[in-house]
Amino acid sequence: MQRLDRLRQLLKEEQLEALYVTDLLNVRYLTGFTGSAGAVLVTHDEAYFITDFRYVTQANKEVTSAKVVIHQQGVDQEVQKLIEQDQIRTLGIEANQMNVSQYLKIQKLFDLDIKPTDALIEKLRQVKDQEEIAIIRQACEITDLAFEHILNFVKAGVTELQVANELESFLKNKGASSMSFDTIVASGERSAMPHGVASEKVIENGDMVTIDFGCYYKGYSSDMTRTFAVGSVSDQLREIYEIVLEAHNRVIAGTRAGMTGQEVDALARDYITEKGYGQYFGHSTGHGLGLDVHEMPAVSSRSETVMVENMVITDEPGIYLPGIGGVRIEDDLIIKENGVESINSSPKELIILTEGEA
């Protein structure tokens, strides 16, 4: 009920009598429902979870914070009945989630004032409770185990796709339900591609290999990146590795509640720029993590969001040299009043896999 109570306070501030929640992650956040079809109508006094016959048993088992309503003719039609029943006159919708077609449909169907809202529930989701943090810790723990495992699998001659498939198989055997995103395995010159999704490229001696992966565990995501070398590493790539590692560590050492996302981003960005590689670090330093692998708050040069205790963010600076290779190092961090806690335990010093180790 605490989540619903916090949402109701926001509804009062936004002068809304109700909110029609259609984003499935937000539905899960409010009700605990893990299925693939459902919506929530939240008023100042009630909460209704609307789904279809397929989910009768599941909804009655999982949803305890809202009244379960099984629709017969469609979710929107059932919401219309509830609007009339509770005499709602002002309804908020999730503008970032609803497409134009559905908006035009409910505009015609609902006889009331419809107002778009901007990420009301996503803002609530930024600050995690202890149960959420405990699950994220577990997701990170099996991610760390997967990295330890993959270091014993990678060697010259295997493809990036083979590495990705091995990672995913290991994670699912440890309890992950799915991957957080398409696994990134980028080797050699491809490691200069920040989002180099695993390909059929064969890993060779002398390659830098960047692996960026994560999993969903009990609905919550992990997201970790490590870069290592196979066989040997050039002086230039070793140099940028040490720069990225120092930038990454500066975020851990300098971040605390009360800072803006822009200030956290600057901890890494200013150092990389000082070392002459600013133009080769083109993405943000991090992002929020939770029910979605990329959620609020942003940790970027434009973010004015203030960090609050128990937010979970990523710390992932990188340097990418076209035609040469790249480095990224990423941990998941819990914001604390006087610092941060890094959830990941995988080593971050440069690992060079020799032929014997591989």
PDB file of N, CA, C and O in Angstrom, residues 35-87:
ATOM      1  N   GLY A  35       2.260 -10.967 -15.091  1.00  0.00           N
ATOM      2  CA  GLY A  35       1.783 -11.413 -16.394  1.00  0.00           C
ATOM      3  C   GLY A  35       1.997 -10.389 -17.483  1.00  0.00           C
ATOM      4  O   GLY A  35       2.583  -9.322 -17.270  1.00  0.00           O
ATOM      5  N   SER A  36       1.483 -10.702 -18.680  1.00  0.00           N
ATOM      6  CA  SER A  36       1.745  -9.859 -19.847  1.00  0.00           C
ATOM      7  C   SER A  36       0.540  -9.066 -20.326  1.00  0.00           C
ATOM      8  O   SER A  36       0.593  -8.442 -21.384  1.00  0.00           O
ATOM      9  N   ALA A  37      -0.557  -9.072 -19.567  1.00  0.00           N
ATOM     10  CA  ALA A  37      -1.742  -8.307 -19.968  1.00  0.00           C
ATOM     11  C   ALA A  37      -2.460  -7.806 -18.718  1.00  0.00           C
ATOM     12  O   ALA A  37      -2.915  -8.609 -17.902  1.00  0.00           O
ATOM     13  N   GLY A  38      -2.545  -6.506 -18.591  1.00  0.00           N
ATOM     14  CA  GLY A  38      -3.238  -5.937 -17.434  1.00  0.00           C
ATOM     15  C   GLY A  38      -3.030  -4.440 -17.358  1.00  0.00           C
ATOM     16  O   GLY A  38      -2.107  -3.889 -17.965  1.00  0.00           O
ATOM     17  N   ALA A  39      -3.889  -3.782 -16.631  1.00  0.00           N
ATOM     18  CA  ALA A  39      -3.797  -2.343 -16.404  1.00  0.00           C
ATOM     19  C   ALA A  39      -4.314  -2.045 -15.004  1.00  0.00           C
ATOM     20  O   ALA A  39      -4.949  -2.902 -14.368  1.00  0.00           O
ATOM     21  N   VAL A  40      -4.043  -0.844 -14.534  1.00  0.00           N
ATOM     22  CA  VAL A  40      -4.479  -0.448 -13.197  1.00  0.00           C
ATOM     23  C   VAL A  40      -5.159   0.911 -13.275  1.00  0.00           C
ATOM     24  O   VAL A  40      -4.676   1.813 -13.969  1.00  0.00           O
ATOM     25  N   LEU A  41      -6.242   1.037 -12.566  1.00  0.00           N
ATOM     26  CA  LEU A  41      -6.890   2.331 -12.375  1.00  0.00           C
ATOM     27  C   LEU A  41      -6.772   2.685 -10.902  1.00  0.00           C
ATOM     28  O   LEU A  41      -7.278   1.961 -10.041  1.00  0.00           O
ATOM     29  N   VAL A  42      -6.066   3.779 -10.611  1.00  0.00           N
ATOM     30  CA  VAL A  42      -5.843   4.210  -9.228  1.00  0.00           C
ATOM     31  C   VAL A  42      -6.621   5.500  -8.989  1.00  0.00           C
ATOM     32  O   VAL A  42      -6.447   6.487  -9.718  1.00  0.00           O
ATOM     33  N   THR A  43      -7.480   5.482  -7.978  1.00  0.00           N
ATOM     34  CA  THR A  43      -8.197   6.683  -7.572  1.00  0.00           C
ATOM     35  C   THR A  43      -7.704   7.093  -6.187  1.00  0.00           C
ATOM     36  O   THR A  43      -6.832   6.447  -5.614  1.00  0.00           O
ATOM     37  N   HIS A  44      -8.267   8.150  -5.643  1.00  0.00           N
ATOM     38  CA  HIS A  44      -7.858   8.588  -4.308  1.00  0.00           C
ATOM     39  C   HIS A  44      -8.222   7.575  -3.231  1.00  0.00           C
ATOM     40  O   HIS A  44      -7.599   7.541  -2.161  1.00  0.00           O
ATOM     41  N   ASP A  45      -9.226   6.720  -3.522  1.00  0.00           N
ATOM     42  CA  ASP A  45      -9.707   5.784  -2.506  1.00  0.00           C
ATOM     43  C   ASP A  45      -9.578   4.315  -2.890  1.00  0.00           C
ATOM     44  O   ASP A  45      -9.591   3.449  -2.004  1.00  0.00           O
ATOM     45  N   GLU A  46      -9.454   4.043  -4.180  1.00  0.00           N
ATOM     46  CA  GLU A  46      -9.460   2.653  -4.636  1.00  0.00           C
ATOM     47  C   GLU A  46      -8.335   2.400  -5.640  1.00  0.00           C
ATOM     48  O   GLU A  46      -7.770   3.331  -6.218  1.00  0.00           O
ATOM     49  N   ALA A  47      -8.052   1.113  -5.851  1.00  0.00           N
ATOM     50  CA  ALA A  47      -7.150   0.690  -6.918  1.00  0.00           C
ATOM     51  C   ALA A  47      -7.751  -0.558  -7.545  1.00  0.00           C
ATOM     52  O   ALA A  47      -8.127  -1.497  -6.835  1.00  0.00           O
ATOM     53  N   TYR A  48      -7.872  -0.562  -8.870  1.00  0.00           N
ATOM     54  CA  TYR A  48      -8.454  -1.684  -9.591  1.00  0.00           C
ATOM     55  C   TYR A  48      -7.413  -2.246 -10.554  1.00  0.00           C
ATOM     56  O   TYR A  48      -6.789  -1.504 -11.327  1.00  0.00           O
ATOM     57  N   PHE A  49      -7.235  -3.561 -10.506  1.00  0.00           N
ATOM     58  CA  PHE A  49      -6.377  -4.230 -11.482  1.00  0.00           C
ATOM     59  C   PHE A  49      -7.284  -4.928 -12.476  1.00  0.00           C
ATOM     60  O   PHE A  49      -8.104  -5.773 -12.095  1.00  0.00           O
ATOM     61  N   ILE A  50      -7.137  -4.585 -13.759  1.00  0.00           N
ATOM     62  CA  ILE A  50      -8.017  -5.116 -14.798  1.00  0.00           C
ATOM     63  C   ILE A  50      -7.224  -6.024 -15.724  1.00  0.00           C
ATOM     64  O   ILE A  50      -6.191  -5.633 -16.270  1.00  0.00           O
ATOM     65  N   THR A  51      -7.714  -7.264 -15.899  1.00  0.00           N
ATOM     66  CA  THR A  51      -7.064  -8.201 -16.813  1.00  0.00           C
ATOM     67  C   THR A  51      -8.137  -9.094 -17.422  1.00  0.00           C
ATOM     68  O   THR A  51      -9.343  -8.853 -17.236  1.00  0.00           O
ATOM     69  N   ASP A  52      -7.718 -10.124 -18.157  1.00  0.00           N
ATOM     70  CA  ASP A  52      -8.693 -11.005 -18.808  1.00  0.00           C
ATOM     71  C   ASP A  52      -8.703 -12.392 -18.173  1.00  0.00           C
ATOM     72  O   ASP A  52      -7.919 -12.685 -17.265  1.00  0.00           O
ATOM     73  N   PHE A  53      -9.576 -13.243 -18.686  1.00  0.00           N
ATOM     74  CA  PHE A  53      -9.832 -14.567 -18.110  1.00  0.00           C
ATOM     75  C   PHE A  53      -8.572 -15.414 -17.963  1.00  0.00           C
ATOM     76  O   PHE A  53      -8.464 -16.222 -17.030  1.00  0.00           O
ATOM     77  N   ARG A  54      -7.600 -15.252 -18.877  1.00  0.00           N
ATOM     78  CA  ARG A  54      -6.387 -16.078 -18.845  1.00  0.00           C
ATOM     79  C   ARG A  54      -5.616 -15.916 -17.533  1.00  0.00           C
ATOM     80  O   ARG A  54      -4.862 -16.805 -17.140  1.00  0.00           O
ATOM     81  N   TYR A  55      -5.800 -14.790 -16.867  1.00  0.00           N
ATOM     82  CA  TYR A  55      -4.984 -14.474 -15.707  1.00  0.00           C
ATOM     83  C   TYR A  55      -5.783 -14.454 -14.398  1.00  0.00           C
ATOM     84  O   TYR A  55      -5.335 -13.881 -13.415  1.00  0.00           O
ATOM     85  N   VAL A  56      -6.952 -15.083 -14.394  1.00  0.00           N
ATOM     86  CA  VAL A  56      -7.785 -15.094 -13.184  1.00  0.00           C
ATOM     87  C   VAL A  56      -7.012 -15.649 -11.992  1.00  0.00           C
ATOM     88  O   VAL A  56      -6.913 -15.023 -10.931  1.00  0.00           O
ATOM     89  N   THR A  57      -6.470 -16.848 -12.146  1.00  0.00           N
ATOM     90  CA  THR A  57      -5.762 -17.494 -11.035  1.00  0.00           C
ATOM     91  C   THR A  57      -4.520 -16.717 -10.647  1.00  0.00           C
ATOM     92  O   THR A  57      -4.265 -16.463  -9.456  1.00  0.00           O
ATOM     93  N   GLN A  58      -3.726 -16.322 -11.637  1.00  0.00           N
ATOM     94  CA  GLN A  58      -2.490 -15.607 -11.361  1.00  0.00           C
ATOM     95  C   GLN A  58      -2.751 -14.269 -10.675  1.00  0.00           C
ATOM     96  O   GLN A  58      -2.070 -13.916  -9.703  1.00  0.00           O
ATOM     97  N   ALA A  59      -3.740 -13.531 -11.164  1.00  0.00           N
ATOM     98  CA  ALA A  59      -4.039 -12.224 -10.591  1.00  0.00           C
ATOM     99  C   ALA A  59      -4.497 -12.346  -9.151  1.00  0.00           C
ATOM    100  O   ALA A  59      -4.060 -11.577  -8.277  1.00  0.00           O
ATOM    101  N   ASN A  60      -5.359 -13.301  -8.882  1.00  0.00           N
ATOM    102  CA  ASN A  60      -5.852 -13.459  -7.509  1.00  0.00           C
ATOM    103  C   ASN A  60      -4.760 -13.928  -6.556  1.00  0.00           C
ATOM    104  O   ASN A  60      -4.843 -13.693  -5.343  1.00  0.00           O
ATOM    105  N   LYS A  61      -3.718 -14.557  -7.087  1.00  0.00           N
ATOM    106  CA  LYS A  61      -2.594 -14.985  -6.262  1.00  0.00           C
ATOM    107  C   LYS A  61      -1.597 -13.851  -6.035  1.00  0.00           C
ATOM    108  O   LYS A  61      -1.090 -13.661  -4.930  1.00  0.00           O
ATOM    109  N   GLU A  62      -1.313 -13.072  -7.096  1.00  0.00           N
ATOM    110  CA  GLU A  62      -0.243 -12.069  -7.019  1.00  0.00           C
ATOM    111  C   GLU A  62      -0.707 -10.690  -6.562  1.00  0.00           C
ATOM    112  O   GLU A  62       0.049  -9.964  -5.910  1.00  0.00           O
ATOM    113  N   VAL A  63      -1.909 -10.314  -6.911  1.00  0.00           N
ATOM    114  CA  VAL A  63      -2.366  -8.935  -6.668  1.00  0.00           C
ATOM    115  C   VAL A  63      -3.094  -8.854  -5.334  1.00  0.00           C
ATOM    116  O   VAL A  63      -4.161  -9.428  -5.158  1.00  0.00           O
ATOM    117  N   THR A  64      -2.508  -8.146  -4.392  1.00  0.00           N
ATOM    118  CA  THR A  64      -3.127  -7.984  -3.071  1.00  0.00           C
ATOM    119  C   THR A  64      -3.442  -6.524  -2.752  1.00  0.00           C
ATOM    120  O   THR A  64      -4.192  -6.252  -1.822  1.00  0.00           O
ATOM    121  N   SER A  65      -2.888  -5.597  -3.529  1.00  0.00           N
ATOM    122  CA  SER A  65      -3.051  -4.175  -3.218  1.00  0.00           C
ATOM    123  C   SER A  65      -4.152  -3.510  -4.035  1.00  0.00           C
ATOM    124  O   SER A  65      -4.396  -2.314  -3.894  1.00  0.00           O
ATOM    125  N   ALA A  66      -4.826  -4.293  -4.897  1.00  0.00           N
ATOM    126  CA  ALA A  66      -5.888  -3.730  -5.743  1.00  0.00           C
ATOM    127  C   ALA A  66      -6.997  -4.753  -5.918  1.00  0.00           C
ATOM    128  O   ALA A  66      -6.781  -5.962  -5.747  1.00  0.00           O
ATOM    129  N   LYS A  67      -8.189  -4.273  -6.239  1.00  0.00           N
ATOM    130  CA  LYS A  67      -9.310  -5.157  -6.522  1.00  0.00           C
ATOM    131  C   LYS A  67      -9.139  -5.735  -7.927  1.00  0.00           C
ATOM    132  O   LYS A  67      -8.921  -4.992  -8.885  1.00  0.00           O
ATOM    133  N   VAL A  68      -9.228  -7.047  -8.049  1.00  0.00           N
ATOM    134  CA  VAL A  68      -9.062  -7.702  -9.342  1.00  0.00           C
ATOM    135  C   VAL A  68     -10.388  -7.667 -10.098  1.00  0.00           C
ATOM    136  O   VAL A  68     -11.430  -8.090  -9.587  1.00  0.00           O
ATOM    137  N   VAL A  69     -10.336  -7.143 -11.324  1.00  0.00           N
ATOM    138  CA  VAL A  69     -11.513  -7.055 -12.188  1.00  0.00           C
ATOM    139  C   VAL A  69     -11.198  -7.777 -13.492  1.00  0.00           C
ATOM    140  O   VAL A  69     -10.201  -7.469 -14.148  1.00  0.00           O
ATOM    141  N   ILE A  70     -12.030  -8.738 -13.873  1.00  0.00           N
ATOM    142  CA  ILE A  70     -11.846  -9.483 -15.117  1.00  0.00           C
ATOM    143  C   ILE A  70     -12.766  -8.880 -16.177  1.00  0.00           C
ATOM    144  O   ILE A  70     -13.983  -8.892 -16.025  1.00  0.00           O
ATOM    145  N   HIS A  71     -12.152  -8.330 -17.238  1.00  0.00           N
ATOM    146  CA  HIS A  71     -12.978  -7.680 -18.258  1.00  0.00           C
ATOM    147  C   HIS A  71     -13.525  -8.713 -19.238  1.00  0.00           C
ATOM    148  O   HIS A  71     -12.939  -9.785 -19.457  1.00  0.00           O
ATOM    149  N   GLN A  72     -14.634  -8.375 -19.859  1.00  0.00           N
ATOM    150  CA  GLN A  72     -15.276  -9.242 -20.838  1.00  0.00           C
ATOM    151  C   GLN A  72     -15.166  -8.681 -22.251  1.00  0.00           C
ATOM    152  O   GLN A  72     -15.067  -9.429 -23.221  1.00  0.00           O
ATOM    153  N   GLN A  73     -15.161  -7.356 -22.368  1.00  0.00           N
ATOM    154  CA  GLN A  73     -15.199  -6.724 -23.692  1.00  0.00           C
ATOM    155  C   GLN A  73     -13.949  -5.900 -24.000  1.00  0.00           C
ATOM    156  O   GLN A  73     -13.837  -5.344 -25.087  1.00  0.00           O
ATOM    157  N   GLY A  74     -13.018  -5.822 -23.075  1.00  0.00           N
ATOM    158  CA  GLY A  74     -11.820  -5.030 -23.304  1.00  0.00           C
ATOM    159  C   GLY A  74     -11.450  -4.232 -22.065  1.00  0.00           C
ATOM    160  O   GLY A  74     -12.318  -3.868 -21.263  1.00  0.00           O
ATOM    161  N   VAL A  75     -10.153  -3.958 -21.898  1.00  0.00           N
ATOM    162  CA  VAL A  75      -9.688  -3.213 -20.721  1.00  0.00           C
ATOM    163  C   VAL A  75     -10.276  -1.809 -20.707  1.00  0.00           C
ATOM    164  O   VAL A  75     -10.775  -1.340 -19.675  1.00  0.00           O
ATOM    165  N   ASP A  76     -10.233  -1.104 -21.829  1.00  0.00           N
ATOM    166  CA  ASP A  76     -10.725   0.271 -21.872  1.00  0.00           C
ATOM    167  C   ASP A  76     -12.207   0.336 -21.525  1.00  0.00           C
ATOM    168  O   ASP A  76     -12.652   1.242 -20.803  1.00  0.00           O
ATOM    169  N   GLN A  77     -12.968  -0.638 -22.015  1.00  0.00           N
ATOM    170  CA  GLN A  77     -14.409  -0.647 -21.727  1.00  0.00           C
ATOM    171  C   GLN A  77     -14.665  -0.874 -20.232  1.00  0.00           C
ATOM    172  O   GLN A  77     -15.587  -0.284 -19.647  1.00  0.00           O
ATOM    173  N   GLU A  78     -13.845  -1.720 -19.607  1.00  0.00           N
ATOM    174  CA  GLU A  78     -14.002  -1.965 -18.173  1.00  0.00           C
ATOM    175  C   GLU A  78     -13.613  -0.719 -17.376  1.00  0.00           C
ATOM    176  O   GLU A  78     -14.251  -0.392 -16.372  1.00  0.00           O
ATOM    177  N   VAL A  79     -12.558  -0.051 -17.817  1.00  0.00           N
ATOM    178  CA  VAL A  79     -12.147   1.189 -17.146  1.00  0.00           C
ATOM    179  C   VAL A  79     -13.246   2.241 -17.267  1.00  0.00           C
ATOM    180  O   VAL A  79     -13.518   2.989 -16.319  1.00  0.00           O
ATOM    181  N   GLN A  80     -13.895   2.282 -18.429  1.00  0.00           N
ATOM    182  CA  GLN A  80     -14.996   3.231 -18.603  1.00  0.00           C
ATOM    183  C   GLN A  80     -16.097   2.997 -17.571  1.00  0.00           C
ATOM    184  O   GLN A  80     -16.625   3.944 -16.965  1.00  0.00           O
ATOM    185  N   LYS A  81     -16.440   1.726 -17.311  1.00  0.00           N
ATOM    186  CA  LYS A  81     -17.464   1.408 -16.309  1.00  0.00           C
ATOM    187  C   LYS A  81     -17.027   1.874 -14.916  1.00  0.00           C
ATOM    188  O   LYS A  81     -17.825   2.410 -14.141  1.00  0.00           O
ATOM    189  N   LEU A  82     -15.745   1.666 -14.593  1.00  0.00           N
ATOM    190  CA  LEU A  82     -15.239   2.072 -13.279  1.00  0.00           C
ATOM    191  C   LEU A  82     -15.212   3.580 -13.140  1.00  0.00           C
ATOM    192  O   LEU A  82     -15.484   4.125 -12.049  1.00  0.00           O
ATOM    193  N   ILE A  83     -14.907   4.273 -14.217  1.00  0.00           N
ATOM    194  CA  ILE A  83     -14.917   5.737 -14.214  1.00  0.00           C
ATOM    195  C   ILE A  83     -16.327   6.248 -13.906  1.00  0.00           C
ATOM    196  O   ILE A  83     -16.517   7.158 -13.086  1.00  0.00           O
ATOM    197  N   GLU A  84     -17.309   5.647 -14.562  1.00  0.00           N
ATOM    198  CA  GLU A  84     -18.706   6.054 -14.323  1.00  0.00           C
ATOM    199  C   GLU A  84     -19.137   5.674 -12.912  1.00  0.00           C
ATOM    200  O   GLU A  84     -19.809   6.456 -12.220  1.00  0.00           O
ATOM    201  N   GLN A  85     -18.757   4.485 -12.459  1.00  0.00           N
ATOM    202  CA  GLN A  85     -19.121   4.007 -11.119  1.00  0.00           C
ATOM    203  C   GLN A  85     -18.579   4.932 -10.033  1.00  0.00           C
ATOM    204  O   GLN A  85     -19.283   5.267  -9.073  1.00  0.00           O
ATOM    205  N   ASP A  86     -17.314   5.357 -10.176  1.00  0.00           N
ATOM    206  CA  ASP A  86     -16.676   6.187  -9.145  1.00  0.00           C
ATOM    207  C   ASP A  86     -16.792   7.678  -9.436  1.00  0.00           C
ATOM    208  O   ASP A  86     -16.221   8.503  -8.708  1.00  0.00           O
ATOM    209  N   GLN A  87     -17.534   8.005 -10.500  1.00  0.00           N
ATOM    210  CA  GLN A  87     -17.804   9.406 -10.865  1.00  0.00           C
ATOM    211  C   GLN A  87     -16.508  10.222 -10.994  1.00  0.00           C
ATOM    212  O   GLN A  87     -16.369  11.324 -10.459  1.00  0.00           O
TER     213      GLN A  87
END
